[in-house]
């Protein structure tokens, strides 16, 4: 039996690659005990990782900004080759290369039947919704690894139709597990459509994916705001307008200078709870982005909020922030009849269509987010570079399968 290695959180600012047991076709103890499910998982598959990506959500844990315990395995962006299937798996075969939604979903509960796979009721006793390698998400082993177990495989796995084509386009296809659907979800739920003007807060990988998705959806102008010059340059590289939030200029004035009016049709928060105020030396102010996007969105607009907000933040700026209670100007959003979409992106709602765009050579998301291939042992260094603001999307290639 082969071994396995996985990236593990070792304390604030520190990760390591550690040896763990090879996965079994079994559910985690948290799920078994908390939900009363059988431990044996004949509905599951084991995947050999082709690619697995580092996500900004992982970085929140690694910074010590969640309640993740030391020893928490990491990684929820998974693309892999099926190497073993349970006896109840009917439609996925060994050798298939598949994308794995970061949401773990049973495919059988009320939420799954409604297409709300981000809040499945049968995969996490702590709350609705689960994910691989994430705090309070059911105890599922992370996918920044050599091998991983995927439950309810027939429902969760998106099989690529042609192996050779998949490997050729793997740097694009690897984004289907999370950031491409998540960015698309942000832009789509913000109401982006043909001719829309769109503001995306944050030029990290999810923000870049949201900006690219807004273009796919037909936006006439996409404006990306950030304080990181390198990341803003990456947004410009595929045709976005940008605003430098470290400049000290008012956001509304910068929007007006670009559009000729001080508001946009749609706005996306791709930053989340570690937001900072404006200006070069701005301190953390977790409600900044939410208040910004309400301020610069037209009346009746929709706001997409894929940026992560948590219920437990040991590093919060005050006691309210430590439990996810922040100073949002809800009265402003109410007065402007705004609608908000929050929470995990239901990846399965979008991943097949986005796969088709990639396979038809109509979407080049890897270039937009500046995908950078690394080995599994390079993960600790990549986390450090990502934390410093590198304008890259790190793609881990554990088995040297990426051309």
Steps between C-alpha positions, in 0.01 A plus 500: 500500500637842406533778752360850496615850589296811570558868579425572867449819703765517774415834658470862386714554191624142483407196290680173436466196280442193715450128447149375570311178443396410148127581472235236557146478367371621835332814635670722762423428865343846540241420236443142614448594866333835446248396236465131575617390155672172423878517499543280193467709183436276198378816322850653514804511275870553561680743272866542417550876495584646159483859627395669824508873558577737785198720575461829682258324734786270601710809570247625756562181700876514457506859627329379817183692420264207553451244775690235300698273735867421450509188287209605278557354152466749216372513144157501340581571132537152359541349153598137482510162332269233640706205629240317709120498522257356751262223403205739481669743258333442166609764253857599590780264397865454585711717271242778469638849560251708693448837661387490863274782623636637826149465643443147628140406427295185547274553198203372699389765750255785452777755437674285240170437325452877482848545350638656819796266534695750709263436790451122482335368816667158519875567496576713807346472847614851598302690237362469149775462241841336498835525323825307482777609733322787670422597858149416625417334169446143610846360558568409137868450411648773283585470134842667492624146501603207286171312540155593629167330563189650337161388638180466296725479197234461232342827615809705584747418224500686168666269248698655217394338171848448354810421706758645259303820451456534876872470566572751225266756660554397860613842626166641391295198607652495848324830568159327471523360852453843654618837376353505150151397616537716812603805299225431248248460783604838639462673164180314408323561832600866476279513191777540242365477148555642153630856526522511880752716681654296781720571801700213653659563838822302532753389239596171659425181306126501577471870416683444171274203427194716575627775272571250221157345553336841474661533159371156404152613605521801267599791723594815314743622766651308792679702768720322756602665825798401714810641674747255346660643185608161369151358533347809338740455209377142466142629476605747231665217304161367388325830442374619838504858619654537846486728803781519754341511844830596661500833314286683754252605231131440560373182336189670366714765330725239338193312375358821353829582328487164318128476423387860491258425782562411865328162508505154346228255402645208695763448771690205645673463837793264442686607815305388805555555869869597490416820311697818564397862477623727221840665484858377497516438876138399550423275794274199490132597482293190422186677377683724253435305183135428575442869567698597190298285264172631640626856461598470135222270373191648341158476661347157449839335441600153609819435696694176465697411812729200443756651741523292817343610829539285810326448833826457690804727448758496783681792333195723464549870569245500783271264689224540244728420207623189678151349459436640151295801610623798299386857432309459173284796395195285438277808500680622188445171321138497610442856381643411158300175476814293463495122503787293640621149418738350751643161591687219331463488124296193397770383261288238324263773382772633268793262458375301201421809293832662590678175410336516160629854448853388585489193279364709212794739544262783596634554855861538612461540871852373585656793315263747663595388853868441410515129583841384624582129524691377808577167663344378824819568695494860373170568678644658819703752297201571274282575803757754617517666158122504467470662842736776382259579215647307207283548192489126430266207537716217630416162345656201678597207274568215747577230242669707228208451262477859370676556170 
